[in-house]
Coordinates of C-alpha atoms in Angstrom, one line a residue:
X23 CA -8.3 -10.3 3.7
X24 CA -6.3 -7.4 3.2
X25 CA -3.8 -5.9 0.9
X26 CA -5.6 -7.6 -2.1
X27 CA -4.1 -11.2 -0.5
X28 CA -5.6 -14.3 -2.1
X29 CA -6.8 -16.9 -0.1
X30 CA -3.7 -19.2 0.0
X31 CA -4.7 -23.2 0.7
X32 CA -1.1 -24.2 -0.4
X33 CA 0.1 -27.6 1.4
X34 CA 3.3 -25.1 2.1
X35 CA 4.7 -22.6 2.0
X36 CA 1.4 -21.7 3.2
X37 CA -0.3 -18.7 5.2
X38 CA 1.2 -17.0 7.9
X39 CA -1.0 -14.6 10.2
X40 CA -1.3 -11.4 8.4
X41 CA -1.3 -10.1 12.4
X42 CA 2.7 -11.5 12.5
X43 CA 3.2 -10.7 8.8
X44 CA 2.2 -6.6 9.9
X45 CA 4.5 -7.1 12.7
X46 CA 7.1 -8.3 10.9
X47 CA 6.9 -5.7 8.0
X48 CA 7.1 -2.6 10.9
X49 CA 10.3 -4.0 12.0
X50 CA 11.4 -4.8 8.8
X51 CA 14.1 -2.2 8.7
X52 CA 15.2 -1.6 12.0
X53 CA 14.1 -4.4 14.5
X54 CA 13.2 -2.8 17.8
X55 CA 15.6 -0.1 17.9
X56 CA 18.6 -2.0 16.9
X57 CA 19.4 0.0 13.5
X58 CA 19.0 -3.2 11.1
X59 CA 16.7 -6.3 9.8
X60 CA 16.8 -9.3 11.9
X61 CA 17.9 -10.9 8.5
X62 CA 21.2 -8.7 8.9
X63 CA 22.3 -8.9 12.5
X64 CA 24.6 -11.2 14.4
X65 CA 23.4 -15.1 15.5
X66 CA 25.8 -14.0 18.3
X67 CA 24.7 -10.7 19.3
X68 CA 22.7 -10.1 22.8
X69 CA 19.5 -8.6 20.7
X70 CA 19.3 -12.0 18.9
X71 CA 20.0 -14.0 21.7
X72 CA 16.8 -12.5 23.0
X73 CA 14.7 -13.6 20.1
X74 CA 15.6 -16.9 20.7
X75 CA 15.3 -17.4 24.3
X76 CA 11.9 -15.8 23.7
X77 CA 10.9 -18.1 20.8
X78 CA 11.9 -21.3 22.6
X79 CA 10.3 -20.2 26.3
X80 CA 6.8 -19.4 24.3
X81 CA 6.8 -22.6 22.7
X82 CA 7.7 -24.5 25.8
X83 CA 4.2 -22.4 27.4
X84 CA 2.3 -23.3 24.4
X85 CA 3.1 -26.9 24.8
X86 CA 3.8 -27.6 28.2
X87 CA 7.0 -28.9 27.2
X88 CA 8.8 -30.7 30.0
X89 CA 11.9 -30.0 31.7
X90 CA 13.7 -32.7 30.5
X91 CA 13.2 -32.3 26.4
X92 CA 15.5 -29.9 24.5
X93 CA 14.0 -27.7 21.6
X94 CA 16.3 -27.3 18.9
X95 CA 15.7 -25.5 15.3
X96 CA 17.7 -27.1 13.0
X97 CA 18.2 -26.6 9.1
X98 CA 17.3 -28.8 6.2
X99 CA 13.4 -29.4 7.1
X100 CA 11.9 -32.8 6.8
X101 CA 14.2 -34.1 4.5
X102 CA 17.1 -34.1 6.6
X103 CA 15.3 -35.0 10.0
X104 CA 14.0 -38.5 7.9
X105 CA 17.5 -39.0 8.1
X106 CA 18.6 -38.0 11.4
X107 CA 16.3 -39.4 13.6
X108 CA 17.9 -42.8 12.5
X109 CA 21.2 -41.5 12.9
X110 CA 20.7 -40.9 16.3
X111 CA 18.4 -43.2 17.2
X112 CA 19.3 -46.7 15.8
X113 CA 21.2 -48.1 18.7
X114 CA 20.4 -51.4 17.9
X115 CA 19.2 -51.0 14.1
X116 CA 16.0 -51.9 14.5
X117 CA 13.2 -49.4 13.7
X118 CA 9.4 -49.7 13.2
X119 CA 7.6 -47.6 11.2
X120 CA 3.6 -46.8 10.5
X121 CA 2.7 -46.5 6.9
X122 CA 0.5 -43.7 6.1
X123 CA 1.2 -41.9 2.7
X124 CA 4.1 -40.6 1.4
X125 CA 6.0 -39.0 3.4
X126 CA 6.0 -41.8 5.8
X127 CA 7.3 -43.9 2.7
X128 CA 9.9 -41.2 2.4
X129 CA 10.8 -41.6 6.0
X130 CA 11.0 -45.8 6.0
X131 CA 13.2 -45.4 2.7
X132 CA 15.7 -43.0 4.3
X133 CA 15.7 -44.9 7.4
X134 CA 16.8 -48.4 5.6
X135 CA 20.2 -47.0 4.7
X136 CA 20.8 -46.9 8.2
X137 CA 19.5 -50.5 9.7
X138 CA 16.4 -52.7 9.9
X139 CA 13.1 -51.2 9.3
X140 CA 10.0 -53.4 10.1
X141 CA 6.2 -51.5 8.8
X142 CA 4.4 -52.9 11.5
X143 CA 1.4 -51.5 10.2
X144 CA 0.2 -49.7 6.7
X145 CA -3.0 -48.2 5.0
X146 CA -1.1 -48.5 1.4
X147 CA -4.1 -51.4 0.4
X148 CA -6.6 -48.0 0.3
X149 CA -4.2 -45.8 -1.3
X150 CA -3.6 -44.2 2.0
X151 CA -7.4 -43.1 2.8
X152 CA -7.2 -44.2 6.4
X153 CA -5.1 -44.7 9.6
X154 CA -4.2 -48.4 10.2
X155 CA -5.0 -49.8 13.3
X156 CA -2.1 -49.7 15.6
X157 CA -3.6 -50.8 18.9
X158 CA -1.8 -54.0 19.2
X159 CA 1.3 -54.0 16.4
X160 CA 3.7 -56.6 16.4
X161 CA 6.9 -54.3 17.6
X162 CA 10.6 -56.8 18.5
X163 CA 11.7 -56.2 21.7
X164 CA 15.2 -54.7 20.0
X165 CA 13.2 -52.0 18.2
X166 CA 14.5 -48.5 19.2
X167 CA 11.4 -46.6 17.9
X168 CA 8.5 -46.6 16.9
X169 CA 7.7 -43.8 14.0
X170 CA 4.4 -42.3 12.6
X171 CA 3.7 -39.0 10.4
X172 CA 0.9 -38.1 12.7
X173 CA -0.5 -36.0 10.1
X174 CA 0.0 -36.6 6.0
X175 CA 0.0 -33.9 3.8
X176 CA -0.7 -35.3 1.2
X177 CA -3.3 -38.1 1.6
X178 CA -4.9 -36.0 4.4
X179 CA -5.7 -38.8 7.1
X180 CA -4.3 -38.2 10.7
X181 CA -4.1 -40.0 13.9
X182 CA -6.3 -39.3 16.6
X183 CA -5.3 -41.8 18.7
X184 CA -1.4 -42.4 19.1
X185 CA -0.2 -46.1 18.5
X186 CA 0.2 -48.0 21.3
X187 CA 4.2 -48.4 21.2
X188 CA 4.9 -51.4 23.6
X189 CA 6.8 -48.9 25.9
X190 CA 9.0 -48.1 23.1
X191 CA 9.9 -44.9 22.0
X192 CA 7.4 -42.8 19.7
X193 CA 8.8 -40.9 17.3
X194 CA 6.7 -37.9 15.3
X195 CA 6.7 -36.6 12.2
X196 CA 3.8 -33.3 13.2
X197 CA 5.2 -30.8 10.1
X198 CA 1.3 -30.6 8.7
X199 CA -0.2 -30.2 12.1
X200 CA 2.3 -28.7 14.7
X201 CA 0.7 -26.2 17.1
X202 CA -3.1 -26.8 15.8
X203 CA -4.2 -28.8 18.9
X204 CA -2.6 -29.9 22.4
X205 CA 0.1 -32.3 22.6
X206 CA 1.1 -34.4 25.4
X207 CA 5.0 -34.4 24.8
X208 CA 5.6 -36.2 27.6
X209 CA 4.3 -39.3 25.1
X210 CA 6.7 -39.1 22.7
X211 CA 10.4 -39.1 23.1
X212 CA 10.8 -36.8 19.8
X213 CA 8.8 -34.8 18.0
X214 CA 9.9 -33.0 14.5
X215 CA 8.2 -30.6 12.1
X216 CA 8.6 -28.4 8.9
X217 CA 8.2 -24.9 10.2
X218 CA 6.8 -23.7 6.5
X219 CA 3.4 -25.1 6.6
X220 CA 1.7 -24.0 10.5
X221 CA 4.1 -21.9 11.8
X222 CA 6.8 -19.3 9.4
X223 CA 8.8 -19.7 6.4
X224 CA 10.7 -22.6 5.0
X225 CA 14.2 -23.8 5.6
X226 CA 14.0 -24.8 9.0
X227 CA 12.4 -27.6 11.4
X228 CA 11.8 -28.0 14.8
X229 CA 13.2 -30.9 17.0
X230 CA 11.6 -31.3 20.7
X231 CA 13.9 -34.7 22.0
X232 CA 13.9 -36.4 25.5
X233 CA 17.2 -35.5 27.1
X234 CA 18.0 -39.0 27.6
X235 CA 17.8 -39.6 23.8
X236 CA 20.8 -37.5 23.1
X237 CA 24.0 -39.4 22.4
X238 CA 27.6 -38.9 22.0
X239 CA 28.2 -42.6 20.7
X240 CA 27.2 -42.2 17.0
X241 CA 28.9 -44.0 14.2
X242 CA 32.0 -41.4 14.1
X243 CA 31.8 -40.7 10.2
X244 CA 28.6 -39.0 11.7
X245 CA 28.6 -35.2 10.7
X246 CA 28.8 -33.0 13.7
X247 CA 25.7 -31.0 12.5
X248 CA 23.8 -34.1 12.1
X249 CA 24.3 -35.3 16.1
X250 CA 21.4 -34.0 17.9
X251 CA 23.2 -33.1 20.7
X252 CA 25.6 -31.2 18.9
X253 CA 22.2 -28.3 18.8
X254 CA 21.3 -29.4 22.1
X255 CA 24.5 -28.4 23.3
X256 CA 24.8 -25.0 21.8
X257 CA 21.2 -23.7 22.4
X258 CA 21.1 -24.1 18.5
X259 CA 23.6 -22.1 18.0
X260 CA 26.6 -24.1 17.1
X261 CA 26.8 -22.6 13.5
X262 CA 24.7 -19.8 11.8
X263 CA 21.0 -20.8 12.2
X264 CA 18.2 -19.8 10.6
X265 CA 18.3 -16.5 11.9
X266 CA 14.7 -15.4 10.4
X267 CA 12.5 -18.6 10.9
X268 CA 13.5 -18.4 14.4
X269 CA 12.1 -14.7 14.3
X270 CA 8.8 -15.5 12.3
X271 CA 8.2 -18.6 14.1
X272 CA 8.7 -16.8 17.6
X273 CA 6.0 -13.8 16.6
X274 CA 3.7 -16.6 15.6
X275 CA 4.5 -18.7 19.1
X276 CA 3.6 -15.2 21.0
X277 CA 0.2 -14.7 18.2
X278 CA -1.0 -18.4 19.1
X279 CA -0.9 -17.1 23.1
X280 CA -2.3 -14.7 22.8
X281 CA -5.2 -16.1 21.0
X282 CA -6.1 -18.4 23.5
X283 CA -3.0 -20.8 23.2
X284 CA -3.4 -24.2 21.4
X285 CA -7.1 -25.7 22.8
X286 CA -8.6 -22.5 21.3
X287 CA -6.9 -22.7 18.2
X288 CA -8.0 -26.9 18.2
X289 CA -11.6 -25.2 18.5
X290 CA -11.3 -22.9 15.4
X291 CA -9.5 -25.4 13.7
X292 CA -12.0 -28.4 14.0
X293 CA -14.9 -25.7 13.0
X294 CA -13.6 -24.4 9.8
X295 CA -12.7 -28.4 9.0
X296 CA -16.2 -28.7 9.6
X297 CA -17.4 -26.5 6.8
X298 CA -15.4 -27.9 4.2
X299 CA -16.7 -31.4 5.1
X300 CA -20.3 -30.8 5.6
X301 CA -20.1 -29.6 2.1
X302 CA -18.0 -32.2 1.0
X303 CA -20.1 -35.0 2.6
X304 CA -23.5 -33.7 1.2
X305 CA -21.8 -32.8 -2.4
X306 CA -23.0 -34.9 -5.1
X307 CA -20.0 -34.1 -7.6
X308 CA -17.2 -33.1 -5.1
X309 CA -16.0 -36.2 -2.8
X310 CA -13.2 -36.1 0.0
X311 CA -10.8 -38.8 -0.4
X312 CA -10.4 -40.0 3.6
X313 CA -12.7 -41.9 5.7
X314 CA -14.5 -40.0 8.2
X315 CA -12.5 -41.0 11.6
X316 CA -8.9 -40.4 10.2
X317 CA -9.7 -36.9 8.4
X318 CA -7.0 -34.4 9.0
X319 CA -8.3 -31.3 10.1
X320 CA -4.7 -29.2 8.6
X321 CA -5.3 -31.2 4.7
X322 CA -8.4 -31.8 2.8
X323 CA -8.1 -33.4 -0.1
X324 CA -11.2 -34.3 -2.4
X325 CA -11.9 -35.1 -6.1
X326 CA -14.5 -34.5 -8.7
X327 CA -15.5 -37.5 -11.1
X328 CA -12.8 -36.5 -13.6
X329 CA -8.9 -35.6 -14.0
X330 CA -10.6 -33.0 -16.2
X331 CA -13.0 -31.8 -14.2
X332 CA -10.5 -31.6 -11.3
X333 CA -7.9 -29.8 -13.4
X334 CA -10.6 -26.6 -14.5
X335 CA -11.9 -26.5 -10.8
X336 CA -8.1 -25.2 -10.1
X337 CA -8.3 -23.3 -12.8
X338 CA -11.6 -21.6 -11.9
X339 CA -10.9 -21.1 -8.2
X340 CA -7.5 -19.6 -9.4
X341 CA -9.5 -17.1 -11.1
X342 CA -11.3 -16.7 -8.4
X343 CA -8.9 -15.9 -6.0
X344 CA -8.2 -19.3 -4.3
X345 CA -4.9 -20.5 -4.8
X346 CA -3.0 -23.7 -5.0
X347 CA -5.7 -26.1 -4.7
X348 CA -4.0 -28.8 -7.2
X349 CA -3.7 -32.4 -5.3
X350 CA -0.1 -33.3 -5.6
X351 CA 1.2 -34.8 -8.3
X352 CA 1.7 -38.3 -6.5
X353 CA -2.3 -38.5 -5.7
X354 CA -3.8 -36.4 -8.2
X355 CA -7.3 -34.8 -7.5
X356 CA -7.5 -31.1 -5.2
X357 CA -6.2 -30.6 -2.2
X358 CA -7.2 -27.5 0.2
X359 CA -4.4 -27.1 3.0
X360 CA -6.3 -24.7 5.7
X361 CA -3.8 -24.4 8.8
X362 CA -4.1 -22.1 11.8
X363 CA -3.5 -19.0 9.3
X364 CA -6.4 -19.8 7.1
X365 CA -9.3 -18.0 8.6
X366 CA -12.6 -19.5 8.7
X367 CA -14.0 -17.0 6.0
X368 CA -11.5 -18.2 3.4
X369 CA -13.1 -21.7 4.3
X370 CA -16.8 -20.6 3.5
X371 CA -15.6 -18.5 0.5
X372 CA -14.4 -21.5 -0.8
X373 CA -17.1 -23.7 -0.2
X374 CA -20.2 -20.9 -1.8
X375 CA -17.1 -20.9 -4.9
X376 CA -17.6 -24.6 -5.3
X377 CA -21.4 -25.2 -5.0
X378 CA -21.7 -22.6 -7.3
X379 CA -18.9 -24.6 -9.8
X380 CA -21.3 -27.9 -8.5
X381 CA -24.6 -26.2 -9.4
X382 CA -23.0 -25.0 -13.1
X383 CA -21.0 -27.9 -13.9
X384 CA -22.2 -30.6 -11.7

């Protein structure tokens, strides 16, 4: 690590590349020659027109996105998509929905103000420490989708095999682990995610939607920036967007290429995972908190025997240089988030800091 940077495991806003974030800081004042900061120029102007087509075309190589899906970047995160995908997908106002942990529960809350939600399957009985089987759910035949956070921040399970939908459509939620392995798009019909934890800064998500799924029949109090095909329409550009996510998230689509695109990255990914479980698994004080099959590979969280014991490991490893490992305050315990950005030698670091904590406190 450079520039005396601390090793950030932050559930997000989390690490960015510091490849992208040198990158970024050279063009800082004066963005390839135009005379200003990305951050100052127009949404309309031909220079960032460019950055857009750019960032969209990479992450269409990087995923093999199909013809027939749009890529939109849309304001308001997760927080607003909970609510739009029902918006503008409830034709019949019926919805199912996979419980996972809590941000599927915030999903299935938002999505009951807008019509019938059935949880056709939920790991809640285990505090969220495993994926429920979904190989055979009970879905109506008037559903409209089928919804799953394929990856929860918080409780750290994630599915490795997608639900088998009953030819409906499959909606995901991917904010905690867009872009850290392959995706099939072509299985779901939308995918969403929070750009702040895998991919740039906050205040902006990603939407990748089957062109068929676009409407112009929405309930007609629906806000015109809430319509999905509203961005669709205007390359995400019908009002000011997020003029610098777009630009961050671009330099990391063209970093992620370059580095061998998204199997290479699934390789790093699933060894530095490795690491932190071995130890975790063999660690007779420290204990991770998912079973084995459903562990995310993006969110680790674990726990020591006590809330106080757990609250002076963060202190320690703060002291130590290793930031933000507190569980949330939902689930309690410590959490280490280690995304594409985290490099594998923040992972070790952080394991020889805990079995020395083990071998002094344990």
């Amino acid at each position: 690590m450079k520039y005396g940077r601390s090793y950030n495991f932050s559930a997000g806003p989390a690490m960015m590349p510091e490849e992208v974030l040198e990158e970024i800081a050279a063009e800082m004042m004066n963005y390839q020659g135009s005379g200003m900061c990305v951050m100052e120029m127009s949404h309309r102007s031909a220079v960032f027109q460019k950055i857009r087509d750019e960032a969209e075309a990479d992450l269409r190589t990087l995923m093999g996105i199909p013809e027939n899906y749009k890529v939109l970047f849309v304001q308001g995160g997760g927080t607003l998509e909970f609510a739009m995908v029902p918006m503008n997908l409830m034709k019949n106002g019926v919805a199912c929905y996979v419980e996972t942990g809590a941000w599927s529960k915030k999903a299935i809350a938002e999505a009951k103000k807008f019509g019938t939600v059935k949880v056709i399957a939920s790991s809640a009985d285990e505090n969220f420490s495993y994926i429920p089987d979904c190989s055979d759910p009970d879905i109506p035949e008037d559903a409209d989708y089928v919804y799953i956070c394929e990856n929860e921040t918080i409780n750290g399970t994630t599915f490795h095999t997608l639900p088998n939908t009953k030819g409906k459509v499959l909606v995901s939620d991917q904010s905690s682990m867009f872009l850290s392995r392959p995706c099939n798009v072509a299985d779901y019909g939308l995918i969403w995610a929070g750009v702040q934890k895998n991919v740039g800064p906050a205040g902006m998500a990603i939407v990748i939607i089957r062109e068929d799924l676009l409407r112009e029949d929405l309930d007609p109090r629906t806000p015109v920036y809430l319509n999905y095909k509203t961005h669709a329409d205007s390359d995400s550009l019908y009002n000011t967007p997020n003029c610098w996510a777009i630009y961050c998230c671009g330099k990391v689509f063209k970093y992620l290429l370059a580095k061998g695109g998204l199997e290479a990255q699934a390789r790093r990914n699933a060894e530095k995972a490795a690491v932190l479980y071995d130890f975790l698994d063999s660690s007779r004080f420290f204990t991770a908190a998912v079973r084995k099959e459903d562990r995310s590979f993006m969110n680790v969280p674990f726990r020591t025997p006590s809330k106080e014991q757990d609250a002076a490991v963060v202190a320690a490893a703060k002291a130590a240089g290793f930031d933000n490992l507190k569980g949330h305050k939902s689930v309690g315990g410590l959490r280490a988030s280690i995304y594409n950005a985290m490099p594998r030698e923040g992972v070790e670091a952080l394991v020889e800091f805990l079995k020395k904590y083990e071998k002094e406190n344990g």
